[in-house]
PDB file of N, CA and C in Angstrom:
ATOM      1  N   UNK A   1       4.483  26.057 -21.958  1.00 52.00           N
ATOM      2  CA  UNK A   1       5.098  25.326 -20.861  1.00 52.00           C
ATOM      3  C   UNK A   1       6.586  25.116 -21.111  1.00 52.00           C
ATOM      4  N   UNK A   2       6.966  24.848 -22.336  1.00 49.00           N
ATOM      5  CA  UNK A   2       8.373  24.612 -22.641  1.00 49.00           C
ATOM      6  C   UNK A   2       9.204  25.859 -22.354  1.00 49.00           C
ATOM      7  N   UNK A   3       8.649  27.049 -22.649  1.00 52.00           N
ATOM      8  CA  UNK A   3       9.387  28.277 -22.393  1.00 52.00           C
ATOM      9  C   UNK A   3       9.588  28.492 -20.899  1.00 52.00           C
ATOM     10  N   UNK A   4       8.660  28.028 -20.101  1.00 56.00           N
ATOM     11  CA  UNK A   4       8.785  28.168 -18.651  1.00 56.00           C
ATOM     12  C   UNK A   4       9.962  27.351 -18.141  1.00 56.00           C
ATOM     13  N   UNK A   5      10.218  26.203 -18.760  1.00 51.00           N
ATOM     14  CA  UNK A   5      11.297  25.326 -18.309  1.00 51.00           C
ATOM     15  C   UNK A   5      12.680  25.825 -18.724  1.00 51.00           C
ATOM     16  N   UNK A   6      12.747  26.881 -19.498  1.00 54.00           N
ATOM     17  CA  UNK A   6      14.036  27.495 -19.771  1.00 54.00           C
ATOM     18  C   UNK A   6      14.632  27.162 -21.116  1.00 54.00           C
ATOM     19  N   UNK A   7      13.932  27.419 -22.178  1.00 60.00           N
ATOM     20  CA  UNK A   7      14.494  27.206 -23.495  1.00 60.00           C
ATOM     21  C   UNK A   7      13.893  26.001 -24.172  1.00 60.00           C
ATOM     22  N   UNK A   8      13.679  26.116 -25.457  1.00 68.00           N
ATOM     23  CA  UNK A   8      12.974  25.060 -26.158  1.00 68.00           C
ATOM     24  C   UNK A   8      13.836  23.817 -26.372  1.00 68.00           C
ATOM     25  N   UNK A   9      15.150  23.990 -26.576  1.00 79.00           N
ATOM     26  CA  UNK A   9      16.004  22.844 -26.868  1.00 79.00           C
ATOM     27  C   UNK A   9      16.142  21.891 -25.699  1.00 79.00           C
ATOM     28  N   UNK A  10      16.595  22.390 -24.588  1.00 79.00           N
ATOM     29  CA  UNK A  10      16.810  21.556 -23.408  1.00 79.00           C
ATOM     30  C   UNK A  10      15.493  21.046 -22.847  1.00 79.00           C
ATOM     31  N   UNK A  11      14.499  21.913 -22.794  1.00 78.00           N
ATOM     32  CA  UNK A  11      13.205  21.521 -22.237  1.00 78.00           C
ATOM     33  C   UNK A  11      12.564  20.430 -23.089  1.00 78.00           C
ATOM     34  N   UNK A  12      12.652  20.554 -24.389  1.00 81.00           N
ATOM     35  CA  UNK A  12      12.073  19.544 -25.265  1.00 81.00           C
ATOM     36  C   UNK A  12      12.790  18.206 -25.083  1.00 81.00           C
ATOM     37  N   UNK A  13      14.094  18.256 -24.918  1.00 85.00           N
ATOM     38  CA  UNK A  13      14.857  17.028 -24.695  1.00 85.00           C
ATOM     39  C   UNK A  13      14.461  16.372 -23.379  1.00 85.00           C
ATOM     40  N   UNK A  14      14.317  17.162 -22.329  1.00 84.00           N
ATOM     41  CA  UNK A  14      13.924  16.632 -21.020  1.00 84.00           C
ATOM     42  C   UNK A  14      12.537  16.017 -21.095  1.00 84.00           C
ATOM     43  N   UNK A  15      11.613  16.722 -21.732  1.00 86.00           N
ATOM     44  CA  UNK A  15      10.249  16.202 -21.854  1.00 86.00           C
ATOM     45  C   UNK A  15      10.240  14.920 -22.690  1.00 86.00           C
ATOM     46  N   UNK A  16      11.010  14.913 -23.757  1.00 87.00           N
ATOM     47  CA  UNK A  16      11.050  13.747 -24.636  1.00 87.00           C
ATOM     48  C   UNK A  16      11.640  12.522 -23.936  1.00 87.00           C
ATOM     49  N   UNK A  17      12.482  12.721 -22.936  1.00 91.00           N
ATOM     50  CA  UNK A  17      13.081  11.603 -22.205  1.00 91.00           C
ATOM     51  C   UNK A  17      12.281  11.219 -20.964  1.00 91.00           C
ATOM     52  N   UNK A  18      11.799  12.194 -20.237  1.00 93.00           N
ATOM     53  CA  UNK A  18      11.154  11.928 -18.951  1.00 93.00           C
ATOM     54  C   UNK A  18       9.755  11.331 -19.129  1.00 93.00           C
ATOM     55  N   UNK A  19       8.967  11.865 -20.036  1.00 93.00           N
ATOM     56  CA  UNK A  19       7.590  11.391 -20.187  1.00 93.00           C
ATOM     57  C   UNK A  19       7.533   9.906 -20.542  1.00 93.00           C
ATOM     58  N   UNK A  20       8.272   9.431 -21.539  1.00 95.00           N
ATOM     59  CA  UNK A  20       8.215   7.984 -21.821  1.00 95.00           C
ATOM     60  C   UNK A  20       8.719   7.122 -20.667  1.00 95.00           C
ATOM     61  N   UNK A  21       9.738   7.579 -19.963  1.00 96.00           N
ATOM     62  CA  UNK A  21      10.264   6.808 -18.832  1.00 96.00           C
ATOM     63  C   UNK A  21       9.212   6.690 -17.738  1.00 96.00           C
ATOM     64  N   UNK A  22       8.514   7.781 -17.441  1.00 96.00           N
ATOM     65  CA  UNK A  22       7.472   7.754 -16.415  1.00 96.00           C
ATOM     66  C   UNK A  22       6.329   6.842 -16.851  1.00 96.00           C
ATOM     67  N   UNK A  23       5.943   6.915 -18.117  1.00 97.00           N
ATOM     68  CA  UNK A  23       4.863   6.062 -18.605  1.00 97.00           C
ATOM     69  C   UNK A  23       5.239   4.582 -18.544  1.00 97.00           C
ATOM     70  N   UNK A  24       6.454   4.253 -18.931  1.00 97.00           N
ATOM     71  CA  UNK A  24       6.910   2.860 -18.879  1.00 97.00           C
ATOM     72  C   UNK A  24       6.991   2.372 -17.438  1.00 97.00           C
ATOM     73  N   UNK A  25       7.498   3.214 -16.544  1.00 97.00           N
ATOM     74  CA  UNK A  25       7.599   2.826 -15.137  1.00 97.00           C
ATOM     75  C   UNK A  25       6.221   2.584 -14.535  1.00 97.00           C
ATOM     76  N   UNK A  26       5.282   3.458 -14.823  1.00 96.00           N
ATOM     77  CA  UNK A  26       3.927   3.293 -14.293  1.00 96.00           C
ATOM     78  C   UNK A  26       3.272   2.038 -14.871  1.00 96.00           C
ATOM     79  N   UNK A  27       3.440   1.818 -16.167  1.00 96.00           N
ATOM     80  CA  UNK A  27       2.882   0.630 -16.799  1.00 96.00           C
ATOM     81  C   UNK A  27       3.469  -0.649 -16.237  1.00 96.00           C
ATOM     82  N   UNK A  28       4.773  -0.629 -15.974  1.00 96.00           N
ATOM     83  CA  UNK A  28       5.431  -1.797 -15.387  1.00 96.00           C
ATOM     84  C   UNK A  28       4.903  -2.063 -13.985  1.00 96.00           C
ATOM     85  N   UNK A  29       4.740  -1.004 -13.198  1.00 92.00           N
ATOM     86  CA  UNK A  29       4.227  -1.130 -11.840  1.00 92.00           C
ATOM     87  C   UNK A  29       2.825  -1.754 -11.835  1.00 92.00           C
ATOM     88  N   UNK A  30       1.955  -1.225 -12.690  1.00 91.00           N
ATOM     89  CA  UNK A  30       0.597  -1.745 -12.762  1.00 91.00           C
ATOM     90  C   UNK A  30       0.604  -3.190 -13.277  1.00 91.00           C
ATOM     91  N   UNK A  31       1.449  -3.465 -14.256  1.00 92.00           N
ATOM     92  CA  UNK A  31       1.535  -4.811 -14.794  1.00 92.00           C
ATOM     93  C   UNK A  31       1.998  -5.827 -13.768  1.00 92.00           C
ATOM     94  N   UNK A  32       2.968  -5.464 -12.968  1.00 88.00           N
ATOM     95  CA  UNK A  32       3.453  -6.367 -11.916  1.00 88.00           C
ATOM     96  C   UNK A  32       2.364  -6.606 -10.875  1.00 88.00           C
ATOM     97  N   UNK A  33       1.660  -5.551 -10.485  1.00 84.00           N
ATOM     98  CA  UNK A  33       0.574  -5.733  -9.521  1.00 84.00           C
ATOM     99  C   UNK A  33      -0.503  -6.664 -10.073  1.00 84.00           C
ATOM    100  N   UNK A  34      -0.849  -6.483 -11.351  1.00 85.00           N
ATOM    101  CA  UNK A  34      -1.866  -7.339 -11.951  1.00 85.00           C
ATOM    102  C   UNK A  34      -1.384  -8.780 -12.074  1.00 85.00           C
ATOM    103  N   UNK A  35      -0.121  -8.963 -12.418  1.00 87.00           N
ATOM    104  CA  UNK A  35       0.423 -10.316 -12.544  1.00 87.00           C
ATOM    105  C   UNK A  35       0.449 -11.025 -11.191  1.00 87.00           C
ATOM    106  N   UNK A  36       0.839 -10.329 -10.149  1.00 81.00           N
ATOM    107  CA  UNK A  36       0.840 -10.932  -8.816  1.00 81.00           C
ATOM    108  C   UNK A  36      -0.569 -11.284  -8.367  1.00 81.00           C
ATOM    109  N   UNK A  37      -1.495 -10.400  -8.653  1.00 80.00           N
ATOM    110  CA  UNK A  37      -2.883 -10.660  -8.291  1.00 80.00           C
ATOM    111  C   UNK A  37      -3.397 -11.899  -9.023  1.00 80.00           C
ATOM    112  N   UNK A  38      -3.076 -12.018 -10.295  1.00 83.00           N
ATOM    113  CA  UNK A  38      -3.502 -13.185 -11.068  1.00 83.00           C
ATOM    114  C   UNK A  38      -2.800 -14.455 -10.581  1.00 83.00           C
ATOM    115  N   UNK A  39      -1.519 -14.354 -10.266  1.00 82.00           N
ATOM    116  CA  UNK A  39      -0.746 -15.508  -9.822  1.00 82.00           C
ATOM    117  C   UNK A  39      -1.319 -16.093  -8.543  1.00 82.00           C
ATOM    118  N   UNK A  40      -1.695 -15.218  -7.618  1.00 76.00           N
ATOM    119  CA  UNK A  40      -2.221 -15.694  -6.349  1.00 76.00           C
ATOM    120  C   UNK A  40      -3.716 -15.982  -6.412  1.00 76.00           C
ATOM    121  N   UNK A  41      -4.365 -15.716  -7.544  1.00 80.00           N
ATOM    122  CA  UNK A  41      -5.790 -15.988  -7.689  1.00 80.00           C
ATOM    123  C   UNK A  41      -6.654 -15.145  -6.784  1.00 80.00           C
ATOM    124  N   UNK A  42      -6.228 -13.947  -6.532  1.00 73.00           N
ATOM    125  CA  UNK A  42      -6.939 -13.075  -5.596  1.00 73.00           C
ATOM    126  C   UNK A  42      -7.993 -12.254  -6.332  1.00 73.00           C
ATOM    127  N   UNK A  43      -9.034 -11.919  -5.617  1.00 74.00           N
ATOM    128  CA  UNK A  43     -10.071 -11.057  -6.169  1.00 74.00           C
ATOM    129  C   UNK A  43      -9.689  -9.589  -6.068  1.00 74.00           C
ATOM    130  N   UNK A  44      -8.836  -9.264  -5.118  1.00 72.00           N
ATOM    131  CA  UNK A  44      -8.413  -7.878  -4.940  1.00 72.00           C
ATOM    132  C   UNK A  44      -6.931  -7.867  -4.563  1.00 72.00           C
ATOM    133  N   UNK A  45      -6.322  -6.699  -4.658  1.00 69.00           N
ATOM    134  CA  UNK A  45      -4.912  -6.593  -4.311  1.00 69.00           C
ATOM    135  C   UNK A  45      -4.711  -6.827  -2.819  1.00 69.00           C
ATOM    136  N   UNK A  46      -5.643  -6.355  -1.984  1.00 74.00           N
ATOM    137  CA  UNK A  46      -5.535  -6.594  -0.544  1.00 74.00           C
ATOM    138  C   UNK A  46      -5.504  -8.091  -0.237  1.00 74.00           C
ATOM    139  N   UNK A  47      -6.312  -8.849  -0.942  1.00 72.00           N
ATOM    140  CA  UNK A  47      -6.344 -10.303  -0.740  1.00 72.00           C
ATOM    141  C   UNK A  47      -5.036 -10.936  -1.226  1.00 72.00           C
ATOM    142  N   UNK A  48      -4.472 -10.414  -2.301  1.00 68.00           N
ATOM    143  CA  UNK A  48      -3.251 -10.978  -2.861  1.00 68.00           C
ATOM    144  C   UNK A  48      -2.070 -10.834  -1.914  1.00 68.00           C
ATOM    145  N   UNK A  49      -2.023  -9.735  -1.172  1.00 69.00           N
ATOM    146  CA  UNK A  49      -0.896  -9.514  -0.264  1.00 69.00           C
ATOM    147  C   UNK A  49      -1.195  -9.998   1.143  1.00 69.00           C
ATOM    148  N   UNK A  50      -2.355 -10.627   1.325  1.00 72.00           N
ATOM    149  CA  UNK A  50      -2.670 -11.226   2.617  1.00 72.00           C
ATOM    150  C   UNK A  50      -3.316 -10.301   3.617  1.00 72.00           C
ATOM    151  N   UNK A  51      -3.710  -9.131   3.182  1.00 70.00           N
ATOM    152  CA  UNK A  51      -4.363  -8.180   4.080  1.00 70.00           C
ATOM    153  C   UNK A  51      -5.846  -8.507   4.125  1.00 70.00           C
ATOM    154  N   UNK A  52      -6.388  -8.696   5.307  1.00 63.00           N
ATOM    155  CA  UNK A  52      -7.815  -8.981   5.436  1.00 63.00           C
ATOM    156  C   UNK A  52      -8.455  -7.950   6.349  1.00 63.00           C
ATOM    157  N   UNK A  53      -9.668  -7.572   6.013  1.00 60.00           N
ATOM    158  CA  UNK A  53     -10.403  -6.635   6.855  1.00 60.00           C
ATOM    159  C   UNK A  53     -11.289  -7.435   7.778  1.00 60.00           C
ATOM    160  N   UNK A  54     -11.212  -7.104   9.044  1.00 55.00           N
ATOM    161  CA  UNK A  54     -12.001  -7.861  10.031  1.00 55.00           C
ATOM    162  C   UNK A  54     -13.081  -7.017  10.610  1.00 55.00           C
TER     163      UNK A  54
END
């Protein structure tokens, strides 16, 4: 896969920077959603944001 991206040096650097950033961003997103859900005491995310199914 690294050879497909055009050289081992640059591709390895891009992978080494992008993968951790994406993982941290996703973890932060999930963490914020869970914290908001806990803060509002909701059973589900839909309930936390006030969305109700009728």
